[in-house]
């Protein structure tokens, strides 16, 4: 008589084993037996799997009234001369609303719909919920305003900004949406010309904790900063981050602590800044805050904060010249984000979230990887089985309630048979030459490019 080995294992050991399996294998394991089906739905398993889950790439393709999401693994098989980059599709999710990706946290995508409508979605569990701001929070769309204390009796049109972020607090493990609103005025000089001085007469910040159904007003921070639509939100270490500028057009990293619900600010490294509008892009790289300076147009400079929150740890990691050839040309206003570093130092990068590039440190070359097709957006995120209902969210929509586990497994097996591969062969391919690429090597000893805090900083 055969001995049932797994039956004799404790739930803790079974959870530890199963949480190390690939995502497809976990989905298939749900069909093995009822005890596994129940185990894979427990909070202990969900948390254990999330802690071990590798980042994937989510692509979105928006139509007029819907959005299609595809989630890809990025696996790298390396030999001496090439990378075999497998981008295997894990799942495809048809979202019933037109939307754009704003940011991600712990397997959830935060999406912007029409107007002030937003969604939180898990493409793995195919759940989503819809969020709306109350009318008391939404500001009217005014074109003309009078701030007599700033502009005297003049009436002048001003730009406003509404930005959102999403993440999870570090201690209480609460998932929160943050909304920032501000007015920005360019002061008019006595002679009728614009002085160019920016003033922010009004700033507001509201927080929504998933599962509460309420928005709360919090202090907007001691330093009034101007955000733009290039200020994409980045979640890291329990904080939300944006690049923004003060009224003197000095750039800062605005950080919102989701636990204390308060702002603090970090100085950026010394970048070339031709204008306020061409601010650098912010992202994460290997669990570090990363600043990508594309403002000089001829090159992309990648800075990494080696120790979170320590401004002296900003280090210039790469300087990559993208515009030496005809295959790839990056405009100064386009943003480049690194998303993956290979063991040999080569990197994958996203260009404006619609193109995937790779950089070879060996040959100092840059080329394209054909994965996107007609995708309208992308983001690096960590897949999880975390359910919105476990967060106390009541209005959760399940878009796959009619699908059985067998049907899900069949789809996964079909996707496994349709794996795509991009071979980054440096000996045979002819990507864009980049003779002026320079990388700081850690083996060369202490770097002179590790920065000290600006004396005029905070």
mmCIF file with all atom_site columns, C-alpha atoms in Angstrom, residues 292-417:
data_model
loop_
_atom_site.group_PDB
_atom_site.id
_atom_site.type_symbol
_atom_site.label_atom_id
_atom_site.label_alt_id
_atom_site.label_comp_id
_atom_site.label_asym_id
_atom_site.label_entity_id
_atom_site.label_seq_id
_atom_site.pdbx_PDB_ins_code
_atom_site.Cartn_x
_atom_site.Cartn_y
_atom_site.Cartn_z
_atom_site.occupancy
_atom_site.B_iso_or_equiv
_atom_site.pdbx_formal_charge
_atom_site.auth_seq_id
_atom_site.auth_comp_id
_atom_site.auth_asym_id
_atom_site.auth_atom_id
_atom_site.pdbx_PDB_model_num
ATOM 1   C CA . UNK A 1 292 ? 16.281  57.953 -14.754 1.00 0.00 ? 292 UNK A CA 1
ATOM 2   C CA . UNK A 1 293 ? 17.502  61.217 -16.226 1.00 0.00 ? 293 UNK A CA 1
ATOM 3   C CA . UNK A 1 294 ? 16.659  61.544 -19.916 1.00 0.00 ? 294 UNK A CA 1
ATOM 4   C CA . UNK A 1 295 ? 16.562  65.332 -19.987 1.00 0.00 ? 295 UNK A CA 1
ATOM 5   C CA . UNK A 1 296 ? 19.716  65.726 -22.112 1.00 0.00 ? 296 UNK A CA 1
ATOM 6   C CA . UNK A 1 297 ? 18.109  63.667 -24.916 1.00 0.00 ? 297 UNK A CA 1
ATOM 7   C CA . UNK A 1 298 ? 21.452  62.265 -26.106 1.00 0.00 ? 298 UNK A CA 1
ATOM 8   C CA . UNK A 1 299 ? 21.782  59.885 -23.175 1.00 0.00 ? 299 UNK A CA 1
ATOM 9   C CA . UNK A 1 300 ? 20.021  58.224 -20.282 1.00 0.00 ? 300 UNK A CA 1
ATOM 10  C CA . UNK A 1 301 ? 21.651  58.419 -16.865 1.00 0.00 ? 301 UNK A CA 1
ATOM 11  C CA . UNK A 1 302 ? 20.444  55.909 -14.278 1.00 0.00 ? 302 UNK A CA 1
ATOM 12  C CA . UNK A 1 303 ? 20.883  56.787 -10.612 1.00 0.00 ? 303 UNK A CA 1
ATOM 13  C CA . UNK A 1 304 ? 20.176  54.346 -7.766  1.00 0.00 ? 304 UNK A CA 1
ATOM 14  C CA . UNK A 1 305 ? 19.645  55.120 -4.072  1.00 0.00 ? 305 UNK A CA 1
ATOM 15  C CA . UNK A 1 306 ? 21.615  52.246 -2.559  1.00 0.00 ? 306 UNK A CA 1
ATOM 16  C CA . UNK A 1 307 ? 20.242  52.760 0.962   1.00 0.00 ? 307 UNK A CA 1
ATOM 17  C CA . UNK A 1 308 ? 16.631  53.826 1.149   1.00 0.00 ? 308 UNK A CA 1
ATOM 18  C CA . UNK A 1 309 ? 16.133  57.313 2.548   1.00 0.00 ? 309 UNK A CA 1
ATOM 19  C CA . UNK A 1 310 ? 19.858  58.113 2.659   1.00 0.00 ? 310 UNK A CA 1
ATOM 20  C CA . UNK A 1 311 ? 20.505  60.904 0.155   1.00 0.00 ? 311 UNK A CA 1
ATOM 21  C CA . UNK A 1 312 ? 24.278  60.353 0.346   1.00 0.00 ? 312 UNK A CA 1
ATOM 22  C CA . UNK A 1 313 ? 23.773  56.895 -1.175  1.00 0.00 ? 313 UNK A CA 1
ATOM 23  C CA . UNK A 1 314 ? 22.666  58.188 -4.615  1.00 0.00 ? 314 UNK A CA 1
ATOM 24  C CA . UNK A 1 315 ? 25.010  56.473 -7.075  1.00 0.00 ? 315 UNK A CA 1
ATOM 25  C CA . UNK A 1 316 ? 25.324  56.881 -10.841 1.00 0.00 ? 316 UNK A CA 1
ATOM 26  C CA . UNK A 1 317 ? 25.023  53.301 -12.095 1.00 0.00 ? 317 UNK A CA 1
ATOM 27  C CA . UNK A 1 318 ? 24.728  53.662 -15.884 1.00 0.00 ? 318 UNK A CA 1
ATOM 28  C CA . UNK A 1 319 ? 25.152  56.285 -18.556 1.00 0.00 ? 319 UNK A CA 1
ATOM 29  C CA . UNK A 1 320 ? 23.660  54.922 -21.768 1.00 0.00 ? 320 UNK A CA 1
ATOM 30  C CA . UNK A 1 321 ? 23.714  56.727 -25.085 1.00 0.00 ? 321 UNK A CA 1
ATOM 31  C CA . UNK A 1 322 ? 20.588  55.695 -26.975 1.00 0.00 ? 322 UNK A CA 1
ATOM 32  C CA . UNK A 1 323 ? 20.697  57.941 -30.037 1.00 0.00 ? 323 UNK A CA 1
ATOM 33  C CA . UNK A 1 324 ? 23.893  56.818 -31.779 1.00 0.00 ? 324 UNK A CA 1
ATOM 34  C CA . UNK A 1 325 ? 22.037  54.864 -34.488 1.00 0.00 ? 325 UNK A CA 1
ATOM 35  C CA . UNK A 1 326 ? 18.839  54.843 -36.517 1.00 0.00 ? 326 UNK A CA 1
ATOM 36  C CA . UNK A 1 327 ? 17.078  51.863 -34.945 1.00 0.00 ? 327 UNK A CA 1
ATOM 37  C CA . UNK A 1 328 ? 16.259  53.567 -31.637 1.00 0.00 ? 328 UNK A CA 1
ATOM 38  C CA . UNK A 1 329 ? 15.795  57.271 -31.098 1.00 0.00 ? 329 UNK A CA 1
ATOM 39  C CA . UNK A 1 330 ? 14.612  58.609 -27.760 1.00 0.00 ? 330 UNK A CA 1
ATOM 40  C CA . UNK A 1 331 ? 13.289  62.143 -27.494 1.00 0.00 ? 331 UNK A CA 1
ATOM 41  C CA . UNK A 1 332 ? 14.252  64.255 -24.493 1.00 0.00 ? 332 UNK A CA 1
ATOM 42  C CA . UNK A 1 333 ? 10.696  64.223 -23.165 1.00 0.00 ? 333 UNK A CA 1
ATOM 43  C CA . UNK A 1 334 ? 10.411  60.418 -23.327 1.00 0.00 ? 334 UNK A CA 1
ATOM 44  C CA . UNK A 1 335 ? 10.977  58.477 -20.113 1.00 0.00 ? 335 UNK A CA 1
ATOM 45  C CA . UNK A 1 336 ? 13.132  55.353 -19.816 1.00 0.00 ? 336 UNK A CA 1
ATOM 46  C CA . UNK A 1 337 ? 12.857  52.969 -16.844 1.00 0.00 ? 337 UNK A CA 1
ATOM 47  C CA . UNK A 1 338 ? 15.120  49.983 -16.065 1.00 0.00 ? 338 UNK A CA 1
ATOM 48  C CA . UNK A 1 339 ? 13.114  46.955 -14.927 1.00 0.00 ? 339 UNK A CA 1
ATOM 49  C CA . UNK A 1 340 ? 15.541  44.033 -14.710 1.00 0.00 ? 340 UNK A CA 1
ATOM 50  C CA . UNK A 1 341 ? 19.280  43.575 -14.267 1.00 0.00 ? 341 UNK A CA 1
ATOM 51  C CA . UNK A 1 342 ? 20.872  40.342 -15.470 1.00 0.00 ? 342 UNK A CA 1
ATOM 52  C CA . UNK A 1 343 ? 23.692  38.634 -13.611 1.00 0.00 ? 343 UNK A CA 1
ATOM 53  C CA . UNK A 1 344 ? 26.267  39.943 -16.075 1.00 0.00 ? 344 UNK A CA 1
ATOM 54  C CA . UNK A 1 345 ? 25.082  43.552 -15.710 1.00 0.00 ? 345 UNK A CA 1
ATOM 55  C CA . UNK A 1 346 ? 22.895  43.768 -18.837 1.00 0.00 ? 346 UNK A CA 1
ATOM 56  C CA . UNK A 1 347 ? 19.534  45.436 -18.289 1.00 0.00 ? 347 UNK A CA 1
ATOM 57  C CA . UNK A 1 348 ? 16.001  45.500 -19.643 1.00 0.00 ? 348 UNK A CA 1
ATOM 58  C CA . UNK A 1 349 ? 14.353  48.916 -19.911 1.00 0.00 ? 349 UNK A CA 1
ATOM 59  C CA . UNK A 1 350 ? 10.893  50.267 -20.639 1.00 0.00 ? 350 UNK A CA 1
ATOM 60  C CA . UNK A 1 351 ? 10.624  53.241 -22.976 1.00 0.00 ? 351 UNK A CA 1
ATOM 61  C CA . UNK A 1 352 ? 7.476   55.276 -22.256 1.00 0.00 ? 352 UNK A CA 1
ATOM 62  C CA . UNK A 1 353 ? 5.859   52.018 -21.032 1.00 0.00 ? 353 UNK A CA 1
ATOM 63  C CA . UNK A 1 354 ? 5.262   50.982 -24.658 1.00 0.00 ? 354 UNK A CA 1
ATOM 64  C CA . UNK A 1 355 ? 8.634   49.604 -25.820 1.00 0.00 ? 355 UNK A CA 1
ATOM 65  C CA . UNK A 1 356 ? 10.979  47.068 -24.265 1.00 0.00 ? 356 UNK A CA 1
ATOM 66  C CA . UNK A 1 357 ? 14.702  47.715 -24.756 1.00 0.00 ? 357 UNK A CA 1
ATOM 67  C CA . UNK A 1 358 ? 17.783  45.752 -23.725 1.00 0.00 ? 358 UNK A CA 1
ATOM 68  C CA . UNK A 1 359 ? 21.268  47.031 -23.061 1.00 0.00 ? 359 UNK A CA 1
ATOM 69  C CA . UNK A 1 360 ? 24.360  44.877 -23.446 1.00 0.00 ? 360 UNK A CA 1
ATOM 70  C CA . UNK A 1 361 ? 27.213  45.866 -21.181 1.00 0.00 ? 361 UNK A CA 1
ATOM 71  C CA . UNK A 1 362 ? 29.516  43.496 -23.057 1.00 0.00 ? 362 UNK A CA 1
ATOM 72  C CA . UNK A 1 363 ? 29.093  45.105 -26.473 1.00 0.00 ? 363 UNK A CA 1
ATOM 73  C CA . UNK A 1 364 ? 27.758  48.471 -25.296 1.00 0.00 ? 364 UNK A CA 1
ATOM 74  C CA . UNK A 1 365 ? 24.675  48.115 -27.484 1.00 0.00 ? 365 UNK A CA 1
ATOM 75  C CA . UNK A 1 366 ? 20.962  48.851 -27.189 1.00 0.00 ? 366 UNK A CA 1
ATOM 76  C CA . UNK A 1 367 ? 18.218  46.952 -29.026 1.00 0.00 ? 367 UNK A CA 1
ATOM 77  C CA . UNK A 1 368 ? 14.475  46.304 -28.972 1.00 0.00 ? 368 UNK A CA 1
ATOM 78  C CA . UNK A 1 369 ? 12.615  43.233 -27.738 1.00 0.00 ? 369 UNK A CA 1
ATOM 79  C CA . UNK A 1 370 ? 9.390   42.561 -29.633 1.00 0.00 ? 370 UNK A CA 1
ATOM 80  C CA . UNK A 1 371 ? 6.906   41.775 -26.899 1.00 0.00 ? 371 UNK A CA 1
ATOM 81  C CA . UNK A 1 372 ? 4.509   44.706 -26.829 1.00 0.00 ? 372 UNK A CA 1
ATOM 82  C CA . UNK A 1 373 ? 2.660   44.628 -30.133 1.00 0.00 ? 373 UNK A CA 1
ATOM 83  C CA . UNK A 1 374 ? -0.149  47.149 -29.785 1.00 0.00 ? 374 UNK A CA 1
ATOM 84  C CA . UNK A 1 375 ? 0.037   47.451 -25.989 1.00 0.00 ? 375 UNK A CA 1
ATOM 85  C CA . UNK A 1 376 ? -0.860  50.892 -24.656 1.00 0.00 ? 376 UNK A CA 1
ATOM 86  C CA . UNK A 1 377 ? 0.841   50.578 -21.288 1.00 0.00 ? 377 UNK A CA 1
ATOM 87  C CA . UNK A 1 378 ? 2.902   48.351 -19.027 1.00 0.00 ? 378 UNK A CA 1
ATOM 88  C CA . UNK A 1 379 ? 4.217   48.036 -15.507 1.00 0.00 ? 379 UNK A CA 1
ATOM 89  C CA . UNK A 1 380 ? 6.406   45.717 -13.479 1.00 0.00 ? 380 UNK A CA 1
ATOM 90  C CA . UNK A 1 381 ? 4.394   44.088 -10.722 1.00 0.00 ? 381 UNK A CA 1
ATOM 91  C CA . UNK A 1 382 ? 4.511   41.110 -8.351  1.00 0.00 ? 382 UNK A CA 1
ATOM 92  C CA . UNK A 1 383 ? 1.774   38.508 -8.947  1.00 0.00 ? 383 UNK A CA 1
ATOM 93  C CA . UNK A 1 384 ? -0.202  37.366 -5.920  1.00 0.00 ? 384 UNK A CA 1
ATOM 94  C CA . UNK A 1 385 ? -3.340  35.459 -4.977  1.00 0.00 ? 385 UNK A CA 1
ATOM 95  C CA . UNK A 1 386 ? -4.422  38.202 -2.570  1.00 0.00 ? 386 UNK A CA 1
ATOM 96  C CA . UNK A 1 387 ? -8.184  38.715 -2.737  1.00 0.00 ? 387 UNK A CA 1
ATOM 97  C CA . UNK A 1 388 ? -9.885  42.071 -2.424  1.00 0.00 ? 388 UNK A CA 1
ATOM 98  C CA . UNK A 1 389 ? -12.563 40.473 -0.249  1.00 0.00 ? 389 UNK A CA 1
ATOM 99  C CA . UNK A 1 390 ? -9.890  39.609 2.339   1.00 0.00 ? 390 UNK A CA 1
ATOM 100 C CA . UNK A 1 391 ? -9.260  43.368 2.674   1.00 0.00 ? 391 UNK A CA 1
ATOM 101 C CA . UNK A 1 392 ? -12.875 44.015 3.639   1.00 0.00 ? 392 UNK A CA 1
ATOM 102 C CA . UNK A 1 393 ? -13.868 45.385 0.234   1.00 0.00 ? 393 UNK A CA 1
ATOM 103 C CA . UNK A 1 394 ? -17.570 44.731 -0.273  1.00 0.00 ? 394 UNK A CA 1
ATOM 104 C CA . UNK A 1 395 ? -18.195 45.698 -3.912  1.00 0.00 ? 395 UNK A CA 1
ATOM 105 C CA . UNK A 1 396 ? -15.816 43.197 -5.521  1.00 0.00 ? 396 UNK A CA 1
ATOM 106 C CA . UNK A 1 397 ? -16.510 42.144 -9.107  1.00 0.00 ? 397 UNK A CA 1
ATOM 107 C CA . UNK A 1 398 ? -15.376 38.692 -10.211 1.00 0.00 ? 398 UNK A CA 1
ATOM 108 C CA . UNK A 1 399 ? -15.023 38.483 -13.966 1.00 0.00 ? 399 UNK A CA 1
ATOM 109 C CA . UNK A 1 400 ? -14.428 34.720 -14.057 1.00 0.00 ? 400 UNK A CA 1
ATOM 110 C CA . UNK A 1 401 ? -17.160 33.341 -11.792 1.00 0.00 ? 401 UNK A CA 1
ATOM 111 C CA . UNK A 1 402 ? -18.371 30.946 -14.505 1.00 0.00 ? 402 UNK A CA 1
ATOM 112 C CA . UNK A 1 403 ? -14.933 29.415 -15.057 1.00 0.00 ? 403 UNK A CA 1
ATOM 113 C CA . UNK A 1 404 ? -14.041 26.147 -13.345 1.00 0.00 ? 404 UNK A CA 1
ATOM 114 C CA . UNK A 1 405 ? -10.583 25.240 -12.123 1.00 0.00 ? 405 UNK A CA 1
ATOM 115 C CA . UNK A 1 406 ? -10.321 22.717 -14.951 1.00 0.00 ? 406 UNK A CA 1
ATOM 116 C CA . UNK A 1 407 ? -10.985 25.469 -17.510 1.00 0.00 ? 407 UNK A CA 1
ATOM 117 C CA . UNK A 1 408 ? -8.360  27.688 -15.904 1.00 0.00 ? 408 UNK A CA 1
ATOM 118 C CA . UNK A 1 409 ? -5.813  24.863 -15.989 1.00 0.00 ? 409 UNK A CA 1
ATOM 119 C CA . UNK A 1 410 ? -6.598  24.199 -19.653 1.00 0.00 ? 410 UNK A CA 1
ATOM 120 C CA . UNK A 1 411 ? -5.927  27.861 -20.493 1.00 0.00 ? 411 UNK A CA 1
ATOM 121 C CA . UNK A 1 412 ? -2.658  27.760 -18.560 1.00 0.00 ? 412 UNK A CA 1
ATOM 122 C CA . UNK A 1 413 ? -1.520  24.618 -20.385 1.00 0.00 ? 413 UNK A CA 1
ATOM 123 C CA . UNK A 1 414 ? -2.334  26.241 -23.723 1.00 0.00 ? 414 UNK A CA 1
ATOM 124 C CA . UNK A 1 415 ? -0.321  29.334 -22.790 1.00 0.00 ? 415 UNK A CA 1
ATOM 125 C CA . UNK A 1 416 ? 2.594   27.110 -21.786 1.00 0.00 ? 416 UNK A CA 1
ATOM 126 C CA . UNK A 1 417 ? 2.559   25.675 -25.279 1.00 0.00 ? 417 UNK A CA 1
#
